Coordinates of C-alpha atoms and ligand atoms in Angstrom, one line a residue:
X1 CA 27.5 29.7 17.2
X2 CA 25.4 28.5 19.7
X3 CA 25.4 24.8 20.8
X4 CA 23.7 22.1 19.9
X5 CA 20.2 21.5 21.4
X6 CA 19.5 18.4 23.8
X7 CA 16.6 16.3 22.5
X8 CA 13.9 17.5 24.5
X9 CA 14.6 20.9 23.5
X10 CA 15.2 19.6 19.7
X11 CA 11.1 18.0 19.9
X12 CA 10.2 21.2 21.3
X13 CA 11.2 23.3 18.7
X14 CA 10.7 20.9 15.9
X15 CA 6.9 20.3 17.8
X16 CA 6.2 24.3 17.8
X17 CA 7.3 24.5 13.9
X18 CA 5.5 21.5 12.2
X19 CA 2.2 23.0 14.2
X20 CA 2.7 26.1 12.7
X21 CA 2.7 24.4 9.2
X22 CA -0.7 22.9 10.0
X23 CA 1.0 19.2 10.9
X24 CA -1.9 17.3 12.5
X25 CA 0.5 14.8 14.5
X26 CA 3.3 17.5 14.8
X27 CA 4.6 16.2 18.1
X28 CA 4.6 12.3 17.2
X29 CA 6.7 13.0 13.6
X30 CA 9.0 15.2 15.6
X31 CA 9.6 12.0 17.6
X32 CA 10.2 9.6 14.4
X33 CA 12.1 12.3 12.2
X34 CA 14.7 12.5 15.3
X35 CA 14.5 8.6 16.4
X36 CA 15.3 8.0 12.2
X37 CA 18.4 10.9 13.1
X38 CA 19.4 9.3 16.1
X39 CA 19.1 5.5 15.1
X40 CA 16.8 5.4 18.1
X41 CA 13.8 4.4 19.6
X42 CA 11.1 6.5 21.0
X43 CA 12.0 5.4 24.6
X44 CA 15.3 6.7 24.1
X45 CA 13.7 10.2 23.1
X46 CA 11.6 10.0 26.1
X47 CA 14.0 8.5 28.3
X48 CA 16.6 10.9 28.2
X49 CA 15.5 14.2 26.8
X50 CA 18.8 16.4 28.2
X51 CA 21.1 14.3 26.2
X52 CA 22.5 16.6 23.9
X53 CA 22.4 16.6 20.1
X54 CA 25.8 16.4 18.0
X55 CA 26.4 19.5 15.8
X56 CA 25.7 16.9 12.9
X57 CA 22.7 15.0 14.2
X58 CA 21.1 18.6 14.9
X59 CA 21.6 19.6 11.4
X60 CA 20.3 16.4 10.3
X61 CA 17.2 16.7 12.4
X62 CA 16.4 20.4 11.1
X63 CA 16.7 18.8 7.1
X64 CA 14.2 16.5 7.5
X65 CA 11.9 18.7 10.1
X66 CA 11.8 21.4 6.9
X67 CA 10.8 18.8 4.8
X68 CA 8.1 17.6 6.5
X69 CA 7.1 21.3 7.3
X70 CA 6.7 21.9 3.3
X71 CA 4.1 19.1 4.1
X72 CA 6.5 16.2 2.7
X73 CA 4.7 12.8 4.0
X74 CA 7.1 11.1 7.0
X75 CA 7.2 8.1 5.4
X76 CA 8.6 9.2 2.2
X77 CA 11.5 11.0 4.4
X78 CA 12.5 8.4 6.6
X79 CA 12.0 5.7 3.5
X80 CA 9.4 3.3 5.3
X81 CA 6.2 2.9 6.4
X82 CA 4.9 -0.4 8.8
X83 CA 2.3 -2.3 7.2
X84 CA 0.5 -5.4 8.8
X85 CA 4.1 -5.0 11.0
X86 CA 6.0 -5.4 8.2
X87 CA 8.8 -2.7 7.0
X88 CA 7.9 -1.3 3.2
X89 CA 10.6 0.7 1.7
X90 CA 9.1 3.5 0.0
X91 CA 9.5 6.3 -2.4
X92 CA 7.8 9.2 -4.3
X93 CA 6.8 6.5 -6.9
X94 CA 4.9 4.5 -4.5
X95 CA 1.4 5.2 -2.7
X96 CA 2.2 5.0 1.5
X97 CA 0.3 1.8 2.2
X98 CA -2.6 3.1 4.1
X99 CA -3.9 1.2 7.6
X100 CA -6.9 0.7 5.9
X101 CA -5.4 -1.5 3.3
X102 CA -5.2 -3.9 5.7
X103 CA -8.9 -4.9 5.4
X104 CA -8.1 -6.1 2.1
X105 CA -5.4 -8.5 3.2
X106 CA -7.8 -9.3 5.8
X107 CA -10.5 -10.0 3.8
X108 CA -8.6 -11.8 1.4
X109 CA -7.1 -14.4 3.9
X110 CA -10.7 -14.5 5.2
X111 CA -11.3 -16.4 2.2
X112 CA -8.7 -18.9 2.4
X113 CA -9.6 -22.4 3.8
X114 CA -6.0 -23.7 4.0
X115 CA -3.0 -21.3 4.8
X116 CA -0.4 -23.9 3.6
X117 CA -2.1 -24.3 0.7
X118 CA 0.1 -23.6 -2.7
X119 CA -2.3 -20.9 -4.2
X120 CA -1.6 -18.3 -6.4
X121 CA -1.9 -14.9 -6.3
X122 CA -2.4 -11.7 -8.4
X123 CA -2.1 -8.6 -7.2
X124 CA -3.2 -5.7 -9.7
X125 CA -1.5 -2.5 -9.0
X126 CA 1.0 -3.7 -6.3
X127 CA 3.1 -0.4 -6.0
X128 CA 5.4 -0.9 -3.1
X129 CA 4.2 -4.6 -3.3
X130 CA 2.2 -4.0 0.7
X131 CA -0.6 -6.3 -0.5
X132 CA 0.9 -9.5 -2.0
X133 CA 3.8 -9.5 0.2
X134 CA 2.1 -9.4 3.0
X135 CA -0.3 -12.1 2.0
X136 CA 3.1 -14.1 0.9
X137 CA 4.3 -13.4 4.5
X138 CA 1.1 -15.2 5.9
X139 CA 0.2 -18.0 3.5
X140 CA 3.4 -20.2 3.5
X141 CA 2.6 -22.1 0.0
X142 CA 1.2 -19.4 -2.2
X143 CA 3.6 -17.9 -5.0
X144 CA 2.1 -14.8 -6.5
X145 CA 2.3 -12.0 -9.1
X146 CA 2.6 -8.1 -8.9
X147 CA 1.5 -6.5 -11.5
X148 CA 1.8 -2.2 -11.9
X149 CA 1.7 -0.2 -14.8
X150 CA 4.9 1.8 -13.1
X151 CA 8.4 0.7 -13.3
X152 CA 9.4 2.8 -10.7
X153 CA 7.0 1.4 -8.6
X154 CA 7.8 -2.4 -9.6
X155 CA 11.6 -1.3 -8.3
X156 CA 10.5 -0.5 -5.1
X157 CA 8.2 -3.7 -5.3
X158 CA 10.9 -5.9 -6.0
X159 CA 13.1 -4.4 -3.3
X160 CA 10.1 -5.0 -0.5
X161 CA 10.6 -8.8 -1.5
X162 CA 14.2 -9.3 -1.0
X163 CA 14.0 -7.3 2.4
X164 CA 11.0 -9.7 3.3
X165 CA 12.7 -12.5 1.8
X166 CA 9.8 -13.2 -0.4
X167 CA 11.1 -13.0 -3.8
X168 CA 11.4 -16.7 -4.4
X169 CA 7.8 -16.6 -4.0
X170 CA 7.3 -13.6 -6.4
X171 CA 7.2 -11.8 -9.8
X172 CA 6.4 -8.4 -11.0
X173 CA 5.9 -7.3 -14.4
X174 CA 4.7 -4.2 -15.8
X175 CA 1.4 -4.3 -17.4
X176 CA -1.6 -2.6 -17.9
X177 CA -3.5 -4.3 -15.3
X178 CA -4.0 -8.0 -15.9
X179 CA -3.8 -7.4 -19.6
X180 CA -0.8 -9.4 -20.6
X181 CA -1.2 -12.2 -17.9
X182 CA -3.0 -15.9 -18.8
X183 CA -4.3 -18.7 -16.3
X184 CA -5.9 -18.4 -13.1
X185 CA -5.3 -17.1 -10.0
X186 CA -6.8 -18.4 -6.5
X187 CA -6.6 -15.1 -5.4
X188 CA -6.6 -11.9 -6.9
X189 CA -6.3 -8.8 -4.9
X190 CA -6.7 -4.9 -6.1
X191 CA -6.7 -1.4 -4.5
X192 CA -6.5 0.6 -8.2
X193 CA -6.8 4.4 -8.1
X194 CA -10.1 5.7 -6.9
X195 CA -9.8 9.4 -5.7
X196 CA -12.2 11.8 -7.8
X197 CA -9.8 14.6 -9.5
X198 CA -11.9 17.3 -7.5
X199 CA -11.6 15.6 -4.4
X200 CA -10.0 17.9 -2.0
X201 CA -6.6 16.1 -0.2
X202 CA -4.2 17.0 2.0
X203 CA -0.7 18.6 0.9
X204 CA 0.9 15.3 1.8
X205 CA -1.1 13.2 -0.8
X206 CA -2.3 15.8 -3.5
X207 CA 1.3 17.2 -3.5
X208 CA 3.7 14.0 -3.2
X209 CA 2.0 10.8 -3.7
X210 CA 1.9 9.6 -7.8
X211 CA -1.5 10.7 -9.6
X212 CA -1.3 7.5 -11.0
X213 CA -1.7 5.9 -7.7
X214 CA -4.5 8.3 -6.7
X215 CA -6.9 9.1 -9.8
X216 CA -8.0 6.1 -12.1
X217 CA -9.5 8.7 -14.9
X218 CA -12.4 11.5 -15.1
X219 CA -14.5 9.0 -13.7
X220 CA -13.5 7.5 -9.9
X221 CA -14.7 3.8 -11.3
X222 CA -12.6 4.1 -14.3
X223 CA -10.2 1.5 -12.8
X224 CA -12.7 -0.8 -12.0
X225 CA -14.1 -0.9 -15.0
X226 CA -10.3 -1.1 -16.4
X227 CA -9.9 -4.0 -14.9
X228 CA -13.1 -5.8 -14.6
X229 CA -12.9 -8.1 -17.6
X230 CA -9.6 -9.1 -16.3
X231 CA -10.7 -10.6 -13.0
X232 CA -13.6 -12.4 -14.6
X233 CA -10.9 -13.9 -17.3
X234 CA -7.7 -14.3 -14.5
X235 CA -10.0 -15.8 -11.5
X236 CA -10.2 -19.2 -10.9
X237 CA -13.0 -21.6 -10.3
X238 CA -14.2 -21.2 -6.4
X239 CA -11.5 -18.4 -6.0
X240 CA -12.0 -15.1 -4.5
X241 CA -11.4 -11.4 -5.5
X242 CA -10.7 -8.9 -2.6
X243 CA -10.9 -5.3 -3.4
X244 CA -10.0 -1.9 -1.9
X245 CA -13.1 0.3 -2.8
X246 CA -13.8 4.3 -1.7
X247 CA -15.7 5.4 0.5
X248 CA -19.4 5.5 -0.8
X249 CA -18.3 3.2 -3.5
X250 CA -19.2 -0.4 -3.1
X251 CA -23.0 -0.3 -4.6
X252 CA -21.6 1.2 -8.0
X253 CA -18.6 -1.1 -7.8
X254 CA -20.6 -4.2 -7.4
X255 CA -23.1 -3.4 -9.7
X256 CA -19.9 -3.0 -12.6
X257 CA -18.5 -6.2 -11.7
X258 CA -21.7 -8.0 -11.8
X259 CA -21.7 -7.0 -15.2
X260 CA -19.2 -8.8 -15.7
X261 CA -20.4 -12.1 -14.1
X262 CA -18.6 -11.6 -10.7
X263 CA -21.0 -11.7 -7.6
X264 CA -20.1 -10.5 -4.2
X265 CA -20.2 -12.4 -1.3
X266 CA -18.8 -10.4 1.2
X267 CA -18.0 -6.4 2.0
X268 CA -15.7 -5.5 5.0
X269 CA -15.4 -1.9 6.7
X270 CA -12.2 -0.7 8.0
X271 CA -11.8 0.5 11.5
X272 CA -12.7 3.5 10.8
X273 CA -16.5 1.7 9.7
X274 CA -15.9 3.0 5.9
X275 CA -16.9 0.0 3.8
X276 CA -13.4 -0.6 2.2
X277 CA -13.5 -3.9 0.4
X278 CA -16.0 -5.9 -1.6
X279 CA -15.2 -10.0 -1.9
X280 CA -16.4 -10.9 -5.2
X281 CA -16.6 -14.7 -6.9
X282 CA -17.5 -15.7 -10.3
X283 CA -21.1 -16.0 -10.5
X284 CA -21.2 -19.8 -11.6
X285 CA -21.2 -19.5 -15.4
X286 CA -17.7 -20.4 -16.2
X287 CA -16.5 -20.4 -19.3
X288 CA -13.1 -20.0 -21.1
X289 CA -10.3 -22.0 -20.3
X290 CA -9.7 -23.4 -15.8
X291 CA -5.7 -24.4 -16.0
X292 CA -4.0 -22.5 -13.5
X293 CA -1.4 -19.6 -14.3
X294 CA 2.0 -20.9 -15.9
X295 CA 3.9 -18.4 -14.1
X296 CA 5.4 -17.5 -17.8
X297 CA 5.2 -14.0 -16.8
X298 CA 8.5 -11.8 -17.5
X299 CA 10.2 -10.1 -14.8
X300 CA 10.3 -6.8 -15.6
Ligands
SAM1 C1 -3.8 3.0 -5.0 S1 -2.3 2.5 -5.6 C2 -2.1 0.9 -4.7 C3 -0.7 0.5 -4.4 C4 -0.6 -0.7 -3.4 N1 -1.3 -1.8 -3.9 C5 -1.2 -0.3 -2.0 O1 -2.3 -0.8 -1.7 O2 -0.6 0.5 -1.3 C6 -2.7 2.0 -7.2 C7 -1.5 1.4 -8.0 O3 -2.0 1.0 -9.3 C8 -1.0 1.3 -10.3 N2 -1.7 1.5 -11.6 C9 -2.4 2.6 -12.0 N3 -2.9 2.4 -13.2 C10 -2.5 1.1 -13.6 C11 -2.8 0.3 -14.7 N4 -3.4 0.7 -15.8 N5 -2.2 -0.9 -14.7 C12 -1.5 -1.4 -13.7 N6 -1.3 -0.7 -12.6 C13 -1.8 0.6 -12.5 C14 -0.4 2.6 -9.7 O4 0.9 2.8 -10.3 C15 -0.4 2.3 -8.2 O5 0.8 1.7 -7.9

């Protein structure tokens, strides 16, 4: 048997495979598949690449380098992904917060006068909870609500707030969108499914990541329109909708929601320059009942 590799020699080969299974960043997941092995930093990898690999840690390495040859996503193998630097736990039942998410928090504290404020929140769809947590994380008064059709997801959700210590500030239940929530929220904050079923995707999202989480129906918008009539009844006077749209989709997606008597009054692109999220307001006729949400809502 021969002996173990040192950890240059483990990137290399690990490098030279993922390439050869069309990995786009082959060399940088090598580096955080073996820094997840190793319990170390990338410095260490670079530091001191002929330190040699324990029979165990090699074997270890070469699982998770075959997974993420069959195209598995990194995050989903090492557990985590960063979001607006925080650490999300995640699993096969949860989308991988995307960079571009962050425009929506971004957009959504955009719209906040007062950051101590004690506003609340509603996030529609949370999966692994990336968007009201973080917005928890960065507006010290607010309390807020997670809401997702999946309880797998709402687990994972629920789990992202105790790590962040955030749960005293937040509930999940499982719903079909805003459907079995009352009241009003300051701030309401979306990024429902919006991939068209013929879109083509990579293996790492058409072949791991939920459908649920991808594809809101035959129709990209279906979500939107799933969830239109809830924003207009859950919003609150003078508060502010932020949400994550597709690429190519914000005329169709404000035209639906003016529909339904919610204006938009701002649009952001993400760093790439894709126009990612629409801010949206009721348009001024208010009607229906103002008092803010109860926070009755049932755990799930
Ligand atoms: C695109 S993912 C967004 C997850 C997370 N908010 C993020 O930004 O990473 C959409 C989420 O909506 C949830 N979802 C799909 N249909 C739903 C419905 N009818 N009601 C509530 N949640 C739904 C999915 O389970 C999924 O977690």
């Amino acid at each position: 048997m021969s002996a173990p590799p040192t950890i240059g020699a483990a990137l290399g080969a690990a490098t030279t495979r993922l390439e050869a299974a069309g990995v786009d960043e082959a060399r940088r997941d090598a580096q955080v598949l073996l820094g997840h092995v190793l319990d170390a930093g990338r410095e260490i990898l670079i530091g001191y690449p002929e330190r040699p690999l324990t029979t165990d840690q090699a074997t270890a390495f070469d699982d998770l380098v075959a997974r993420r040859a069959r195209r598995e996503p990194v995050a989903y193998i090492v557990g985590e992904r960063e979001f607006w630097s925080l650490a999300f736990r995640v699993t096969a039942d949860t989308l991988v917060p995307r960079p571009a998410s962050a425009t929506v928090v971004a957009a959504a504290l955009d719209t906040v006068a007062d950051r101590s404020a004690p506003l609340t929140l509603l996030d529609l769809g949370t999966g692994s909870g990336c968007l009201l947590l973080t917005l928890l994380s960065e507006l010290a008064g607010a309390r807020g609500v997670g809401v997702d059709i999946s309880p797998a997801a709402l687990a994972v959700a629920c789990a992202n707030a105790d790590r962040l210590a955030l749960s005293h500030r937040a509930r999940f239940l499982c719903a079909d969108w805003g459907g079995a929530l009352t009241g009003r929220f300051d701030l309401i904050v979306a990024n429902p499914p919006y991939v068209a079923l013929d879109e083509a995707l990579a293996p790492e999202i058409v072949d791991y990541e939920p459908g649920i989480a991808l594809y809101g129906g035959a129709d990209p918008l279906d979500a939107y329109r799933a969830l239109a009539g809830d924003l207009r009844r859950l919003l609150a006077p003078g508060g502010s909708a932020a949400l994550e749209i597709g690429q190519g989709q914000a005329a169709s997606v404000t035209a639906l929601m003016a529909r339904e008597g919610l204006v938009e009054t701002a649009r952001h692109a993400d760093l790439a320059g894709i126009e990612r999220c629409l801010v949206l307001r009721h348009d001024g006729a208010f009607s229906g009942p103002r008092e803010k949400t109860s926070w009755n809502v049932t755990a799930s």
